[in-house]
mmCIF file of C-alpha atoms in Angstrom:
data_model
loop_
_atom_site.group_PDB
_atom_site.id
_atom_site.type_symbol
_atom_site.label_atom_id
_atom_site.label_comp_id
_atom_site.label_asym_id
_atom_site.label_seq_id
_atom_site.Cartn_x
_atom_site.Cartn_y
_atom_site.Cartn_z
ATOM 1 C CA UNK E 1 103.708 9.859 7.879
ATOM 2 C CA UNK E 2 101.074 11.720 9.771
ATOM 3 C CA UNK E 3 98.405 11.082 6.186
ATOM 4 C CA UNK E 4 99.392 6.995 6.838
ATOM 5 C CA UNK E 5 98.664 7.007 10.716
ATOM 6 C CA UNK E 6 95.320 8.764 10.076
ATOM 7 C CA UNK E 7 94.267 6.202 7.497
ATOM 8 C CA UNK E 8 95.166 3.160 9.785
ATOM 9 C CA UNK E 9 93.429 5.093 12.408
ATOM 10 C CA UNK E 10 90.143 5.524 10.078
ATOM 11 C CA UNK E 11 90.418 1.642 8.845
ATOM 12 C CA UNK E 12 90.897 0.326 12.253
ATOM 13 C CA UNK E 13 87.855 2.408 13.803
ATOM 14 C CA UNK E 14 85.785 1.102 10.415
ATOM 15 C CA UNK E 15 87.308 -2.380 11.224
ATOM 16 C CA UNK E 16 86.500 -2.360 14.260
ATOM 17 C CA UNK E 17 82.738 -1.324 14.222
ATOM 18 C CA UNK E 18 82.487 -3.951 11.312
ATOM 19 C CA UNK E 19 83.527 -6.895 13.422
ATOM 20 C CA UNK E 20 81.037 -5.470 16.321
ATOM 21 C CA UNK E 21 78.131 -4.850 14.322
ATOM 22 C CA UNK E 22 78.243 -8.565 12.910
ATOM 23 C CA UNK E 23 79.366 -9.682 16.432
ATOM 24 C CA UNK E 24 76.186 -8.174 17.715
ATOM 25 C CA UNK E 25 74.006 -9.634 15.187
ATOM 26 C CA UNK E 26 75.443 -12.697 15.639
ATOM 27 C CA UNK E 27 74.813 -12.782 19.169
ATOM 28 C CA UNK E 28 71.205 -11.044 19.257
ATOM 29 C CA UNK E 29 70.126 -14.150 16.834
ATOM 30 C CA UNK E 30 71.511 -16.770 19.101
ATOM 31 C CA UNK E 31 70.236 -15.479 22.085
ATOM 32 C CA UNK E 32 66.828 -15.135 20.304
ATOM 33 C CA UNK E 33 67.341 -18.796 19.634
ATOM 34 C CA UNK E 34 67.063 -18.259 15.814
ATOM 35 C CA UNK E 35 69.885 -19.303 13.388
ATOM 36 C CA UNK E 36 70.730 -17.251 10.108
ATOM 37 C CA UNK E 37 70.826 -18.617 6.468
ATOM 38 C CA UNK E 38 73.770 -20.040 5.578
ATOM 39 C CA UNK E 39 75.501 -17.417 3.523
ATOM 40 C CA UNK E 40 74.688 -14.611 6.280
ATOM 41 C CA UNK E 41 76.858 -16.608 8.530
ATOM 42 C CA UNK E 42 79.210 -17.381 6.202
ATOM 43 C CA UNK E 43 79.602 -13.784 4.846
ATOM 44 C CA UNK E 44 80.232 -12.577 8.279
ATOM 45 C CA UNK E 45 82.042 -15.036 9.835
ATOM 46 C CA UNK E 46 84.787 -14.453 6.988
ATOM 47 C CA UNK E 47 84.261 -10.637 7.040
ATOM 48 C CA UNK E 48 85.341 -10.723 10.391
ATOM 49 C CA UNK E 49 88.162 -13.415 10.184
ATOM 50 C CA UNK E 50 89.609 -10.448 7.246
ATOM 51 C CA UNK E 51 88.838 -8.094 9.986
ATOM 52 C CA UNK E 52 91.020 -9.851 12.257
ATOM 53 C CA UNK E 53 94.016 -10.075 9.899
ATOM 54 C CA UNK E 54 93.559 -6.179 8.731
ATOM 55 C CA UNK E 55 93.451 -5.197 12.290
ATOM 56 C CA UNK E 56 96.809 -7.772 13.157
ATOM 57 C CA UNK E 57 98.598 -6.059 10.181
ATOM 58 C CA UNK E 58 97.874 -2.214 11.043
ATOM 59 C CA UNK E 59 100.823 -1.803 13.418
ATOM 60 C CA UNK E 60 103.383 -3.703 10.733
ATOM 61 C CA UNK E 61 102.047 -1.750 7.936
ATOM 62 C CA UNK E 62 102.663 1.960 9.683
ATOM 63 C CA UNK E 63 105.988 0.461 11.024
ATOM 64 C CA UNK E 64 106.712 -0.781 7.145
ATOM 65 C CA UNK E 65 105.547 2.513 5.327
ATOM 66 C CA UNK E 66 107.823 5.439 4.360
ATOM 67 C CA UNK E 67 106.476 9.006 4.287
ATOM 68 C CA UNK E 68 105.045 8.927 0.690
ATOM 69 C CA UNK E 69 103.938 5.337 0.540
ATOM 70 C CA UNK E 70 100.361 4.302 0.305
ATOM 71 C CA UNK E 71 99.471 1.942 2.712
ATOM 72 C CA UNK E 72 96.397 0.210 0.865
ATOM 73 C CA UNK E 73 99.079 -0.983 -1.680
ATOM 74 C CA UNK E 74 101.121 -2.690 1.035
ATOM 75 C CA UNK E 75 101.380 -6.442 2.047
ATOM 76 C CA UNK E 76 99.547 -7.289 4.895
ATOM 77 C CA UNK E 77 102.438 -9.782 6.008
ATOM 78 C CA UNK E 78 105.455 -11.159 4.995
ATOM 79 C CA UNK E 79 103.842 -14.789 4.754
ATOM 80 C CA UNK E 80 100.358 -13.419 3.372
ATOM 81 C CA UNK E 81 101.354 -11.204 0.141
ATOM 82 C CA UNK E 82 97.502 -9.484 0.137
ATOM 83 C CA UNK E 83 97.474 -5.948 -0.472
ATOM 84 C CA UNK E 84 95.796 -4.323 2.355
ATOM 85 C CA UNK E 85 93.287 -2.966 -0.079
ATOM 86 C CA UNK E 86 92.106 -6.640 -1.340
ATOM 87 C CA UNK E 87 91.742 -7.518 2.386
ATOM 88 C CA UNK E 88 89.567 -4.359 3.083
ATOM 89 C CA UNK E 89 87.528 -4.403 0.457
ATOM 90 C CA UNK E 90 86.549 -8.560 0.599
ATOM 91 C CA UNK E 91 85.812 -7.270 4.439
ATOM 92 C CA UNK E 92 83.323 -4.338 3.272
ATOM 93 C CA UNK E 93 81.760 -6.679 0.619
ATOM 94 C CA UNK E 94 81.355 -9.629 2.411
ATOM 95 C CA UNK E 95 79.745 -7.485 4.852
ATOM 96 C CA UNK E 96 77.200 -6.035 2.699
ATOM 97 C CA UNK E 97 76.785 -9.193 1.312
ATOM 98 C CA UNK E 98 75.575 -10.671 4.532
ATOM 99 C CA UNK E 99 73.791 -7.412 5.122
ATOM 100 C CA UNK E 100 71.695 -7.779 2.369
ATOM 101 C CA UNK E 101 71.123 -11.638 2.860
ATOM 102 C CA UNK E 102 70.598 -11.189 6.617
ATOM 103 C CA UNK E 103 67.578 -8.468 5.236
ATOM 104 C CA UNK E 104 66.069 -10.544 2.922
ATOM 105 C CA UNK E 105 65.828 -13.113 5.366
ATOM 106 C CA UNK E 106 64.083 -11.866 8.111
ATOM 107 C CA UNK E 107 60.102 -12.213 8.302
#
């Protein structure tokens, strides 16, 4: 059990610093009065509504697991059957994603 609360521990600290770095990006561009193309928005806006659900799942997941069980093969919910390894890694790519967009937009 202790192997499963350190991973939840390490994906909700990633998670977490995802959501803020896009947050912050986000926020630095509206405050600078510029908008971001389309798919930089997009890419982060659903990076961070996975984020959200990956982050909402952590406690059910630990309380679900059993001492030998992998977590990143378990359901997020009941009522949304995604492995929590599908969820984190459309977060981490749609992330990069709008990384890589955001960069090649900027002049």
């Amino acid at each position: 059990m202790k192997n499963q609360l350190e991973a939840i521990k390490l994906l909700k600290d990633w998670s977490t610093w995802l959501v803020t770095v896009q947050t912050g990006v986000l926020g630095l561009f509206g405050l600078q009065g510029k908008t971001l193309n389309d798919l930089t928005l997009t890419c982060f806006i659903i990076s961070i509504v996975i984020a959200t659900f990956i982050l909402g799942a952590l406690p059910s997941i630990l309380q679900r697991s059993e001492d030998d069980s992998n977590i990143h093969q378990m359901i997020l919910f009941e009522w949304f059957p995604a492995p929590l390894y599908v969820a984190a890694f459309l977060q981490h790519i749609l992330f990069i994603i709008g990384v890589i967009y955001l960069a090649c937009s900027i002049k």
